[in-house]
Structures are given as structure tokens and as C-alpha cells.
Amino acid sequence: MKGARDNDFVYQAVYRYLTTLIDDATGSTAVRMPSLRQLADRLNVSISTVQYAYSLLEKEGRVYSIAKSGYYANALFSVDSLGNGSDLLETVYVNARRPGMCVLSADEPASLQPLDSPLLTLERELLRQYPRQPQTLAQPCGELELRVALAARYTCSTEHYWHADDVYIGADLRGILEILISVLELRHAAVVVESPCDWAILRLLESSGVRVIEWASQAEGALDLPALESLLKNEPVRLILLSSVLSMPLGRGFSDEQQQAIARMLERHGVWVLENDCYSELDECSDSQRLRNWLDPQRLLVFSTFEKFIGAEAPFGFVLSRHWRDELQRHFLLRAFRLSPIRQKAIARLLSGGRLDQHLCVLRRMLGERRTLLIQVLRERLGDTLQIVEPRGGATVWVRSLRPVDMPNVFHRLLKQQVIVAPGELFSLQGLHADSLRLSALNQGDRDLPGVIGLVGDALRLSPGK
């Protein structure tokens, strides 16, 4: 600002700076702006210049003032900017974070009942107990207390057991999976995944050069075991990525018989298994067997994250493996995850003290109530339009149109009405599930759920067939 000689140019520069602040704050419906004095000091201009720039924005309706409080901005909504291009996933991500959106695509189960308050309370107590530890005590694979707690939680027998040295904790799930791709040398290797599959996992495998082979479900989410047998016979499969007990986004639960059949098949072919355990804690059948309990523990790795059932305050991912210890330790050391040891200790206390299990009972019940309501409305409004896969847990419901439709067209019709859905094609790299949607009732904002589902029905009926 010091270079401006004319006051007219100065206020224009301040105006442009303020519009940048407003555009950067699209995640909230009401954003408090810097005060007149703060901006004047920050930009080295006069208070009157700042006030004039604010007055221009106020006339445009981009900011408003509250007496004795200051200036506030409403972030602008536009579906024609970033996120409305050819990349459907980018469009979902960007628009789901805009203010005023009704997000029927959300899969954040813990947002309904996060465990952040007990977690942060424990953390404050631990901060008083533990002084800051010297850097030499840093543990690159995660805090020992949390690794011990996880090993105990995952141990179920003298054969299927885990030690703390088998547990590795990272900053987030993506970081964990990136390390596994490197350690297991999956680049250019053939990996079988369930389909539909979580889009974050699919995109990561694709970007890492992994050859992804999708094992697609049959109608209504039924397992196609002959198709899996054929894949294992005819493809050089290095690894198979399977859900532990709750397969998302279908919300399907595996029976003991199905799990045993899969385990016998994988043993015959000698295939390594990477088990996705992210959603197991949300399974409403709490006594269900995990797939890993039927598998050869010598050919097994398990990964998960705390975020799905604790919340955003616990984003850490973790993996359990009896093998590749030296390689895993080396990669975790080189990655140098900066994890709060106190936060990890607090999570360990939640696990070992029983507080997490109490929380899970409440969370599963609340999620079940939301899903039941959503399914009821879907059947009342769209029973003749959609086929619903009954979920056994989680926050979402998988539906399939009974007639061929252009689902991206449905998506963009709804986007114009500020409603976000997740088209089924996001959950495949091979164009599968084009007639499907993943829906949830976690974040419709102030919108009436029956009214929103009515909009979905209108978009499905008006969309042209393929």
C-alpha cells in the first residue's frame, strides 16, 4: 500500500484485498471481517480509506455492519465457478463446502455425535500430568500407549493377536495408504477391490499407478463369489482389498458363511488381504465376526481411521501388520508424521477405559434413526423409482434407479437447487454403478427432508434416459 500515491488507488487496493478475504471464507455463512483499525494498521493506510472500501462492499451487499461488533460478510454462492467442470468428484467436493447447500452426499458418521468434548477434556488433564517430552523420545510409528490399546482391541484369540510393534499410526488415512502402496510395491501390480468402493481409495490407487480390478456386487448388493473366483484364476492378483464386516457405501454386512467362503477361496489362491476396517465400529450387529478372524494372519494387513467414529479431532489413520517391519518403520520415519503425543494418549484412554464403546452404542442408534427416516421418506416418495439397498450400519443409503437415467444430469439439476448427491459412478474407475446414488440425511441444513427427496425424484423423472 505504501507505493500508492493517490488516495483513489489506495481505496481500490483495499477493496480488492477485502474481496479476496470474502472469497477465501466460503466455508461459513457469516464471516467476521477485520476491524477498521486492524486493516488500517495491517495495510498501512488511513481508517477513512478502509471505511470507504467497506462502504462500497456494503452497497454491493457483500458485507453488512452490526453496531459495536463490526463488519460481516456473506460468502457468495455460484455453481458456475470452480467445481462445476468435467471432474464430477471435484464438483461434489467444492460445492459441498459452500454455504447454504443441502448435502445429501455426506459420509461423516461421527459428525452426528462427535466424541470431541470427552477427547479434549482428557487431553487437558493429560497436559497437566505430562511435561513436554524431549525430541529424543519421539515415536515415529505412533505413541506407545495408543499402539498398545489398539493391539489389545484387535486381539481376539491366541492365533489372531497383535502386539504394539505390529501397529503403525499416521497423520491420516491417505498417508497410511500411500506408505502401504510403497512398502507392498503395488505400483503396476494388480489389486482387486470391492465395487462400489470409497472414491478416496480408488483415486489414490489410480494416481499411484496401481492396476485396479473391480469385483462388482450383484443386484441389491449380493456377493458374486464365482466372479471373484474367476478373477483370482485369470489375473495375477498381488493383493485384494476387502471390507472387514461392513462394506461401504452399500452398507452391506457379510454373513459368517460368506466370510468363510471368501477366506477359503483366498487361501487356495495364496492372496494377500488388505482389510478395510474403517466402518466396522458402525456395524449394528456388534457381535459380527470380522473377516480377518477367518483369514491366515500371515497374509493379512488391516487399516482404519479414528475419524469415522470419533470425529474430526481424531483424523489419525493406522495399520496393523506382522510383516515388513523394517520397511514400515523406515517409511514412517522418513514421512515424519507430526502427531500430538497427548492427543494420542487421550484416544488411548477412550479406547481402554470403555468410553469409546459407550459412545459407539449411542452413535449407532442415532445413525440408525437417521437412516430409517431417510429410507421411509424414499419409499413414500420414490418407491416406484428407486431400489433401496438396506444398510446394516453407517450414515448412508445406496439406491439404484429402476430405469436407465443420465445420473450426471440428475446431479447438475439438483446442484442448481443447492442440493448435493453422490452419483454412483464416483465409486468406480470402470464406469460401473451409473444408475446409482449414495444418499445420507446428515447435513440437509434447514431444508425439509421430504421436500428435498421430492426434488431428487423430480430430477430423476426429468432426466433423459441413456
Short mmCIF file of C-alpha atoms in Angstrom, two decimals:
data_model
loop_
_atom_site.label_atom_id
_atom_site.label_comp_id
_atom_site.label_asym_id
_atom_site.label_seq_id
_atom_site.Cartn_x
_atom_site.Cartn_y
_atom_site.Cartn_z
CA MET A 1 0.00 0.00 0.00
CA LYS A 2 2.99 2.33 0.56
CA GLY A 3 3.54 2.60 -3.17
CA ALA A 4 0.15 4.15 -3.87
CA ARG A 5 0.39 7.91 -4.42
CA ASP A 6 -3.25 8.69 -4.99
CA ASN A 7 -5.96 8.02 -2.40
CA ASP A 8 -8.30 6.74 -5.16
CA PHE A 9 -5.86 3.94 -5.99
CA VAL A 10 -5.38 3.12 -2.31
CA TYR A 11 -9.08 2.51 -1.63
CA GLN A 12 -9.27 0.32 -4.76
CA ALA A 13 -6.39 -1.79 -3.46
CA VAL A 14 -8.10 -2.11 -0.07
CA TYR A 15 -11.33 -3.05 -1.84
CA ARG A 16 -9.58 -5.81 -3.81
CA TYR A 17 -7.92 -7.12 -0.65
CA LEU A 18 -11.27 -7.31 1.14
CA THR A 19 -12.92 -9.14 -1.75
CA THR A 20 -10.11 -11.71 -1.55
CA LEU A 21 -10.80 -12.22 2.15
CA ILE A 22 -14.51 -12.71 1.41
CA ASP A 23 -13.83 -15.19 -1.39
CA ASP A 24 -11.44 -17.18 0.83
CA ALA A 25 -14.10 -17.51 3.52
CA THR A 26 -16.65 -19.55 1.56
CA GLY A 27 -16.93 -22.17 4.31
CA SER A 28 -19.19 -20.09 6.54
CA THR A 29 -22.45 -18.24 6.05
CA ALA A 30 -21.37 -15.35 8.28
CA VAL A 31 -17.71 -14.29 8.33
CA ARG A 32 -16.42 -11.61 10.65
CA MET A 33 -14.18 -9.18 8.81
CA PRO A 34 -11.17 -7.27 10.23
CA SER A 35 -11.98 -4.06 12.04
CA LEU A 36 -11.24 -0.63 10.56
CA ARG A 37 -8.22 -0.12 12.82
CA GLN A 38 -6.87 -3.63 12.23
CA LEU A 39 -6.97 -3.17 8.47
CA ALA A 40 -5.54 0.32 8.62
CA ASP A 41 -2.56 -0.94 10.66
CA ARG A 42 -2.16 -4.08 8.55
CA LEU A 43 -2.19 -2.26 5.20
CA ASN A 44 -0.61 1.00 6.36
CA VAL A 45 -3.49 3.17 5.17
CA SER A 46 -5.88 5.58 6.83
CA ILE A 47 -9.01 4.45 8.64
CA SER A 48 -11.14 6.62 6.32
CA THR A 49 -9.74 4.76 3.29
CA VAL A 50 -10.69 1.41 4.83
CA GLN A 51 -14.13 2.73 5.74
CA TYR A 52 -14.72 3.89 2.16
CA ALA A 53 -13.77 0.45 0.78
CA TYR A 54 -16.15 -1.19 3.24
CA SER A 55 -18.94 1.21 2.23
CA LEU A 56 -18.58 0.15 -1.41
CA LEU A 57 -18.84 -3.52 -0.43
CA GLU A 58 -21.83 -2.73 1.77
CA LYS A 59 -23.65 -1.11 -1.17
CA GLU A 60 -22.96 -4.24 -3.22
CA GLY A 61 -24.46 -6.41 -0.50
CA ARG A 62 -21.24 -8.30 0.14
CA VAL A 63 -20.79 -7.06 3.72
CA TYR A 64 -23.02 -5.70 6.44
CA SER A 65 -22.28 -3.94 9.73
CA ILE A 66 -23.50 -4.62 13.25
CA ALA A 67 -23.29 -1.79 15.78
CA LYS A 68 -20.46 -2.24 18.31
CA SER A 69 -19.48 -5.51 16.65
CA GLY A 70 -18.03 -4.76 13.22
CA TYR A 71 -18.40 -5.83 9.61
CA TYR A 72 -19.56 -9.28 8.47
CA ALA A 73 -19.61 -10.89 5.06
CA ASN A 74 -21.91 -13.42 3.43
CA ALA A 75 -19.90 -15.64 1.11
CA LEU A 76 -21.26 -15.68 -2.41
CA PHE A 77 -22.61 -18.88 -3.94
CA SER A 78 -22.01 -19.68 -7.58
CA VAL A 79 -22.29 -23.04 -9.29
CA ASP A 80 -20.51 -21.67 -12.35
CA SER A 81 -17.09 -21.27 -10.71
CA LEU A 82 -14.54 -23.89 -9.63
CA GLY A 83 -16.09 -27.28 -9.13
CA ASN A 84 -18.57 -27.16 -12.00
CA GLY A 85 -16.24 -28.58 -14.61
CA SER A 86 -15.77 -32.02 -16.09
CA ASP A 87 -14.43 -33.62 -12.90
CA LEU A 88 -17.55 -34.76 -11.09
CA LEU A 89 -15.73 -35.57 -7.84
CA GLU A 90 -14.18 -32.10 -7.70
CA THR A 91 -17.62 -30.60 -8.25
CA VAL A 92 -19.03 -32.60 -5.34
CA TYR A 93 -16.18 -31.60 -3.02
CA VAL A 94 -16.20 -27.91 -3.84
CA ASN A 95 -19.95 -27.37 -3.78
CA ALA A 96 -20.49 -29.44 -0.64
CA ARG A 97 -18.44 -26.82 1.21
CA ARG A 98 -20.43 -23.85 0.01
CA PRO A 99 -22.81 -22.11 2.40
CA GLY A 100 -26.49 -22.88 2.12
CA MET A 101 -26.03 -26.25 0.43
CA CYS A 102 -28.16 -29.27 1.29
CA VAL A 103 -25.54 -32.03 1.32
CA LEU A 104 -27.17 -35.42 0.74
CA SER A 105 -23.78 -36.87 -0.20
CA ALA A 106 -22.10 -36.63 3.22
CA ASP A 107 -20.41 -39.66 4.78
CA GLU A 108 -19.16 -38.28 8.07
CA PRO A 109 -20.88 -40.52 10.65
CA ALA A 110 -19.18 -39.03 13.69
CA SER A 111 -20.44 -35.54 12.80
CA LEU A 112 -23.81 -36.61 14.16
CA GLN A 113 -22.37 -37.25 17.64
CA PRO A 114 -18.65 -36.42 17.80
CA LEU A 115 -16.56 -37.51 20.75
CA ASP A 116 -14.53 -34.32 20.68
CA SER A 117 -15.62 -32.96 24.08
CA PRO A 118 -14.52 -36.01 26.14
CA LEU A 119 -11.40 -36.27 23.98
CA LEU A 120 -10.35 -32.66 24.57
CA THR A 121 -11.20 -32.90 28.29
CA LEU A 122 -8.90 -35.91 28.60
CA GLU A 123 -6.24 -34.06 26.66
CA ARG A 124 -6.33 -31.10 29.06
CA GLU A 125 -5.99 -33.46 32.02
CA LEU A 126 -3.04 -35.21 30.41
CA LEU A 127 -1.32 -31.92 29.63
CA ARG A 128 -1.24 -31.22 33.35
CA GLN A 129 0.20 -34.68 34.07
CA TYR A 130 2.87 -34.87 31.38
CA PRO A 131 5.54 -32.21 30.90
CA ARG A 132 6.79 -31.60 27.38
CA GLN A 133 8.93 -34.57 26.36
CA PRO A 134 12.33 -34.08 24.72
CA GLN A 135 12.55 -34.72 20.99
CA THR A 136 14.68 -37.85 21.58
CA LEU A 137 11.58 -39.63 22.93
CA ALA A 138 9.61 -39.09 19.71
CA GLN A 139 7.99 -42.28 18.40
CA PRO A 140 7.71 -42.16 14.58
CA CYS A 141 5.23 -45.07 14.42
CA GLY A 142 2.88 -43.55 16.98
CA GLU A 143 2.55 -43.17 20.74
CA LEU A 144 3.22 -46.48 22.51
CA GLU A 145 0.17 -46.18 24.78
CA LEU A 146 -2.17 -45.91 21.80
CA ARG A 147 -0.43 -48.73 19.93
CA VAL A 148 -0.83 -50.98 22.97
CA ALA A 149 -4.53 -50.08 23.24
CA LEU A 150 -5.13 -50.81 19.55
CA ALA A 151 -3.25 -54.10 19.68
CA ALA A 152 -5.41 -55.18 22.62
CA ARG A 153 -8.64 -54.09 20.90
CA TYR A 154 -7.82 -56.06 17.75
CA THR A 155 -6.65 -59.22 19.52
CA CYS A 156 -9.38 -61.87 19.69
CA SER A 157 -7.59 -65.20 20.17
CA THR A 158 -4.21 -66.86 20.63
CA GLU A 159 -3.97 -67.15 16.85
CA HIS A 160 -5.41 -63.79 15.83
CA TYR A 161 -3.42 -61.50 18.10
CA TRP A 162 -1.42 -58.30 17.70
CA HIS A 163 1.48 -56.68 19.52
CA ALA A 164 2.15 -52.97 19.87
CA ASP A 165 5.07 -53.39 17.44
CA ASP A 166 2.55 -54.50 14.80
CA VAL A 167 0.67 -51.16 14.98
CA TYR A 168 1.66 -48.06 12.99
CA ILE A 169 -0.12 -44.71 13.37
CA GLY A 170 -0.05 -41.88 10.84
CA ALA A 171 -1.48 -38.41 10.46
CA ASP A 172 -4.40 -39.52 8.29
CA LEU A 173 -5.72 -42.42 6.27
CA ARG A 174 -4.28 -41.21 2.96
CA GLY A 175 -0.76 -41.08 4.40
CA ILE A 176 -1.13 -44.63 5.71
CA LEU A 177 -2.31 -45.94 2.34
CA GLU A 178 0.48 -44.15 0.48
CA ILE A 179 3.03 -45.89 2.70
CA LEU A 180 1.37 -49.27 2.13
CA ILE A 181 1.44 -48.78 -1.64
CA SER A 182 5.19 -48.16 -1.44
CA VAL A 183 6.01 -50.93 1.05
CA LEU A 184 3.91 -53.56 -0.77
CA GLU A 185 5.26 -52.41 -4.16
CA LEU A 186 1.79 -52.08 -5.64
CA ARG A 187 2.72 -49.74 -8.48
CA HIS A 188 1.73 -51.52 -11.74
CA ALA A 189 0.54 -54.52 -9.68
CA ALA A 190 -2.99 -55.95 -9.95
CA VAL A 191 -5.16 -55.19 -6.92
CA VAL A 192 -8.76 -56.39 -6.59
CA VAL A 193 -11.17 -54.05 -4.79
CA GLU A 194 -14.84 -54.36 -3.94
CA SER A 195 -17.07 -52.25 -6.13
CA PRO A 196 -18.62 -49.83 -5.33
CA CYS A 197 -15.56 -48.63 -3.42
CA ASP A 198 -14.71 -45.47 -1.49
CA TRP A 199 -13.72 -42.82 -4.03
CA ALA A 200 -10.75 -41.59 -1.99
CA ILE A 201 -9.21 -45.07 -2.06
CA LEU A 202 -9.92 -45.52 -5.77
CA ARG A 203 -8.41 -42.17 -6.74
CA LEU A 204 -5.31 -42.81 -4.62
CA LEU A 205 -4.72 -46.25 -6.15
CA GLU A 206 -5.23 -44.85 -9.64
CA SER A 207 -2.85 -41.92 -9.11
CA SER A 208 -0.21 -44.31 -7.71
CA GLY A 209 -0.19 -46.42 -10.86
CA VAL A 210 -1.92 -49.43 -9.31
CA ARG A 211 -3.84 -51.65 -11.74
CA VAL A 212 -7.28 -51.70 -10.09
CA ILE A 213 -9.59 -54.63 -10.83
CA GLU A 214 -13.13 -54.13 -9.55
CA TRP A 215 -15.10 -57.00 -8.07
CA ALA A 216 -18.64 -55.74 -8.62
CA SER A 217 -21.59 -56.61 -6.42
CA GLN A 218 -24.72 -58.19 -7.82
CA ALA A 219 -28.15 -56.57 -7.64
CA GLU A 220 -29.14 -55.46 -4.12
CA GLY A 221 -25.52 -55.76 -3.01
CA ALA A 222 -25.29 -59.57 -3.10
CA LEU A 223 -21.80 -61.10 -3.30
CA ASP A 224 -20.74 -62.59 -6.63
CA LEU A 225 -18.35 -65.29 -5.41
CA PRO A 226 -17.99 -67.01 -8.82
CA ALA A 227 -16.82 -63.69 -10.31
CA LEU A 228 -14.18 -63.39 -7.58
CA GLU A 229 -13.03 -66.96 -8.22
CA SER A 230 -12.68 -66.14 -11.90
CA LEU A 231 -10.61 -63.02 -11.18
CA LEU A 232 -8.23 -64.90 -8.91
CA LYS A 233 -7.78 -67.65 -11.51
CA ASN A 234 -7.25 -65.43 -14.54
CA GLU A 235 -5.46 -62.37 -13.16
CA PRO A 236 -2.02 -62.06 -11.50
CA VAL A 237 -3.56 -60.58 -8.33
CA ARG A 238 -0.97 -59.22 -5.88
CA LEU A 239 -3.46 -58.14 -3.24
CA ILE A 240 -7.19 -57.93 -2.55
CA LEU A 241 -8.73 -55.05 -0.63
CA LEU A 242 -11.84 -56.18 1.28
CA SER A 243 -14.10 -54.76 3.96
CA SER A 244 -13.90 -56.28 7.41
CA VAL A 245 -17.62 -56.73 8.03
CA LEU A 246 -19.46 -53.65 6.77
CA SER A 247 -18.96 -52.92 3.09
CA MET A 248 -19.48 -49.26 2.26
CA PRO A 249 -21.08 -47.46 0.51
CA LEU A 250 -23.56 -50.34 0.21
CA GLY A 251 -23.81 -50.74 3.99
CA ARG A 252 -23.86 -54.48 3.37
CA GLY A 253 -22.90 -56.85 6.17
CA PHE A 254 -21.13 -60.14 5.41
CA SER A 255 -22.54 -63.29 6.98
CA ASP A 256 -20.18 -65.77 8.66
CA GLU A 257 -20.80 -68.21 5.80
CA GLN A 258 -19.86 -65.62 3.19
CA GLN A 259 -16.73 -64.64 5.09
CA GLN A 260 -15.65 -68.28 5.42
CA ALA A 261 -16.26 -68.89 1.71
CA ILE A 262 -14.11 -65.86 0.81
CA ALA A 263 -11.39 -66.94 3.25
CA ARG A 264 -11.21 -70.47 1.80
CA MET A 265 -11.01 -69.06 -1.72
CA LEU A 266 -8.21 -66.64 -0.84
CA GLU A 267 -6.27 -69.37 0.94
CA ARG A 268 -6.46 -71.62 -2.14
CA HIS A 269 -5.01 -68.87 -4.29
CA GLY A 270 -2.48 -67.61 -1.71
CA VAL A 271 -3.61 -63.99 -2.00
CA TRP A 272 -2.61 -61.26 0.45
CA VAL A 273 -5.50 -59.34 2.02
CA LEU A 274 -5.63 -55.67 2.96
CA GLU A 275 -8.66 -55.36 5.21
CA ASN A 276 -10.59 -52.08 5.33
CA ASP A 277 -11.80 -51.76 8.93
CA CYS A 278 -12.91 -48.11 8.75
CA TYR A 279 -16.62 -48.83 9.22
CA SER A 280 -16.63 -51.95 11.40
CA GLU A 281 -17.33 -49.99 14.59
CA LEU A 282 -20.57 -48.74 13.00
CA ASP A 283 -21.97 -52.22 12.33
CA GLU A 284 -25.28 -52.54 14.18
CA CYS A 285 -24.69 -56.27 14.68
CA SER A 286 -21.99 -55.70 17.27
CA ASP A 287 -21.27 -59.44 17.67
CA SER A 288 -20.45 -59.93 13.98
CA GLN A 289 -17.27 -61.76 13.11
CA ARG A 290 -14.61 -59.78 11.30
CA LEU A 291 -13.30 -61.12 8.03
CA ARG A 292 -9.76 -61.20 9.46
CA ASN A 293 -10.83 -63.82 12.02
CA TRP A 294 -11.20 -66.36 9.16
CA LEU A 295 -8.04 -65.37 7.28
CA ASP A 296 -4.48 -66.59 7.53
CA PRO A 297 -2.87 -63.93 9.78
CA GLN A 298 0.41 -64.46 7.90
CA ARG A 299 -1.15 -62.92 4.77
CA LEU A 300 -3.11 -60.09 6.35
CA LEU A 301 -2.86 -56.34 6.89
CA VAL A 302 -5.59 -54.18 8.45
CA PHE A 303 -6.09 -50.41 8.12
CA SER A 304 -8.57 -47.98 9.65
CA THR A 305 -9.06 -44.45 10.96
CA PHE A 306 -10.50 -42.95 14.14
CA GLU A 307 -12.24 -40.15 12.25
CA LYS A 308 -15.28 -42.19 11.21
CA PHE A 309 -16.36 -42.89 14.79
CA ILE A 310 -14.61 -40.25 16.95
CA GLY A 311 -14.71 -37.22 14.68
CA ALA A 312 -12.51 -34.63 13.03
CA GLU A 313 -10.43 -34.11 16.20
CA ALA A 314 -9.03 -37.64 15.68
CA PRO A 315 -8.04 -37.79 11.99
CA PHE A 316 -5.24 -40.32 12.53
CA GLY A 317 -5.06 -43.43 10.38
CA PHE A 318 -3.42 -46.68 11.42
CA VAL A 319 -2.34 -50.02 10.02
CA LEU A 320 -1.71 -53.39 11.66
CA SER A 321 0.85 -55.72 10.11
CA ARG A 322 3.02 -58.55 11.35
CA HIS A 323 5.26 -58.23 8.32
CA TRP A 324 7.59 -55.75 6.59
CA ARG A 325 8.51 -54.31 9.97
CA ASP A 326 11.80 -52.78 8.84
CA GLU A 327 10.27 -51.27 5.70
CA LEU A 328 7.24 -49.89 7.53
CA GLN A 329 9.38 -48.37 10.27
CA ARG A 330 11.67 -46.79 7.66
CA HIS A 331 8.78 -45.26 5.73
CA PHE A 332 7.12 -43.90 8.87
CA LEU A 333 10.45 -42.44 9.99
CA LEU A 334 11.02 -40.78 6.60
CA ARG A 335 7.44 -39.49 6.42
CA ALA A 336 7.96 -37.86 9.84
CA PHE A 337 4.29 -37.54 10.76
CA ARG A 338 3.89 -34.78 13.35
CA LEU A 339 1.32 -36.26 15.70
CA SER A 340 0.39 -34.86 19.08
CA PRO A 341 1.52 -37.41 21.70
CA ILE A 342 -1.02 -36.05 24.18
CA ARG A 343 -3.88 -36.39 21.67
CA GLN A 344 -2.81 -39.98 21.03
CA LYS A 345 -2.71 -40.72 24.75
CA ALA A 346 -6.20 -39.25 25.13
CA ILE A 347 -7.53 -41.52 22.35
CA ALA A 348 -5.86 -44.49 24.05
CA ARG A 349 -7.69 -43.67 27.31
CA LEU A 350 -11.01 -43.52 25.42
CA LEU A 351 -10.34 -46.97 23.99
CA SER A 352 -9.05 -48.68 27.11
CA GLY A 353 -11.44 -47.01 29.57
CA GLY A 354 -14.65 -48.10 27.83
CA ARG A 355 -15.73 -44.55 26.94
CA LEU A 356 -15.49 -45.28 23.22
CA ASP A 357 -17.77 -48.32 23.47
CA GLN A 358 -20.42 -46.26 25.27
CA HIS A 359 -20.16 -43.62 22.59
CA LEU A 360 -20.48 -46.18 19.80
CA CYS A 361 -23.75 -47.51 21.22
CA VAL A 362 -25.24 -44.01 21.08
CA LEU A 363 -23.76 -43.19 17.67
CA ARG A 364 -25.02 -46.40 16.06
CA ARG A 365 -28.51 -45.77 17.42
CA MET A 366 -28.58 -42.18 16.16
CA LEU A 367 -27.29 -43.17 12.72
CA GLY A 368 -29.90 -45.92 12.55
CA GLU A 369 -32.67 -43.43 13.31
CA ARG A 370 -31.46 -41.08 10.56
CA ARG A 371 -31.19 -43.89 8.02
CA THR A 372 -34.63 -45.26 8.95
CA LEU A 373 -36.18 -41.82 8.42
CA LEU A 374 -34.41 -41.38 5.08
CA ILE A 375 -35.48 -44.83 3.85
CA GLN A 376 -39.07 -44.19 4.96
CA VAL A 377 -39.21 -40.93 3.01
CA LEU A 378 -37.55 -42.54 -0.02
CA ARG A 379 -40.13 -45.32 -0.07
CA GLU A 380 -43.04 -42.94 0.34
CA ARG A 381 -41.88 -40.51 -2.33
CA LEU A 382 -39.77 -42.63 -4.71
CA GLY A 383 -40.76 -46.22 -4.05
CA ASP A 384 -41.68 -46.70 -7.71
CA THR A 385 -38.47 -45.03 -8.90
CA LEU A 386 -35.64 -46.40 -6.76
CA GLN A 387 -34.40 -49.72 -5.49
CA ILE A 388 -33.01 -49.34 -1.95
CA VAL A 389 -30.19 -51.49 -0.57
CA GLU A 390 -30.96 -51.93 3.14
CA PRO A 391 -27.83 -50.89 5.08
CA ARG A 392 -26.69 -52.54 8.30
CA GLY A 393 -24.79 -49.57 9.62
CA GLY A 394 -23.06 -46.34 8.71
CA ALA A 395 -24.52 -42.99 7.70
CA THR A 396 -25.52 -43.56 4.07
CA VAL A 397 -28.06 -45.37 1.91
CA TRP A 398 -27.31 -46.81 -1.55
CA VAL A 399 -30.11 -46.56 -4.10
CA ARG A 400 -30.46 -47.56 -7.77
CA SER A 401 -32.78 -46.07 -10.34
CA LEU A 402 -35.22 -48.63 -11.75
CA ARG A 403 -34.85 -47.08 -15.20
CA PRO A 404 -31.68 -46.01 -17.01
CA VAL A 405 -31.01 -42.32 -16.33
CA ASP A 406 -28.27 -39.83 -17.03
CA MET A 407 -27.13 -39.50 -13.40
CA PRO A 408 -24.67 -36.62 -14.03
CA ASN A 409 -27.67 -34.74 -15.46
CA VAL A 410 -29.59 -35.54 -12.26
CA PHE A 411 -26.63 -34.30 -10.23
CA HIS A 412 -26.39 -30.96 -12.05
CA ARG A 413 -30.16 -30.41 -11.92
CA LEU A 414 -30.03 -30.80 -8.17
CA LEU A 415 -26.87 -28.69 -7.89
CA LYS A 416 -28.75 -25.73 -9.36
CA GLN A 417 -31.21 -26.13 -6.49
CA GLN A 418 -28.33 -26.27 -3.99
CA VAL A 419 -28.71 -30.00 -3.33
CA ILE A 420 -25.64 -32.27 -3.46
CA VAL A 421 -25.90 -36.02 -4.10
CA ALA A 422 -23.14 -38.57 -4.78
CA PRO A 423 -23.59 -40.29 -8.18
CA GLY A 424 -22.68 -43.98 -8.22
CA GLU A 425 -20.05 -43.56 -10.93
CA LEU A 426 -17.79 -41.87 -8.35
CA PHE A 427 -17.39 -45.25 -6.67
CA SER A 428 -15.91 -46.98 -9.71
CA LEU A 429 -13.00 -46.43 -12.10
CA GLN A 430 -14.65 -48.54 -14.78
CA GLY A 431 -17.93 -46.70 -15.23
CA LEU A 432 -19.94 -49.06 -13.04
CA HIS A 433 -22.98 -48.07 -10.91
CA ALA A 434 -24.04 -45.34 -13.35
CA ASP A 435 -27.70 -45.74 -12.29
CA SER A 436 -26.98 -45.44 -8.56
CA LEU A 437 -26.71 -42.75 -5.88
CA ARG A 438 -25.32 -42.63 -2.37
CA LEU A 439 -27.55 -40.56 -0.09
CA SER A 440 -27.48 -39.57 3.57
CA ALA A 441 -29.58 -37.49 5.95
CA LEU A 442 -26.75 -35.99 7.97
CA ASN A 443 -26.49 -32.49 6.56
CA GLN A 444 -29.60 -31.19 4.83
CA GLY A 445 -29.35 -27.96 6.84
CA ASP A 446 -32.66 -26.20 7.34
CA ARG A 447 -34.26 -27.93 4.38
CA ASP A 448 -37.24 -30.21 4.88
CA LEU A 449 -36.19 -33.82 4.14
CA PRO A 450 -39.41 -34.85 2.32
CA GLY A 451 -39.18 -31.70 0.21
CA VAL A 452 -35.54 -32.39 -0.68
CA ILE A 453 -36.30 -36.01 -1.59
CA GLY A 454 -39.12 -34.65 -3.76
CA LEU A 455 -36.53 -32.59 -5.63
CA VAL A 456 -34.42 -35.74 -6.11
CA GLY A 457 -37.48 -37.50 -7.51
CA ASP A 458 -38.20 -34.63 -9.90
CA ALA A 459 -34.59 -34.65 -11.14
CA LEU A 460 -34.72 -38.43 -11.72
CA ARG A 461 -38.01 -38.21 -13.64
CA LEU A 462 -36.93 -35.24 -15.77
CA SER A 463 -33.52 -36.65 -16.59
CA PRO A 464 -33.23 -38.21 -20.04
CA GLY A 465 -32.57 -41.93 -20.32
CA LYS A 466 -29.22 -43.18 -21.51
#
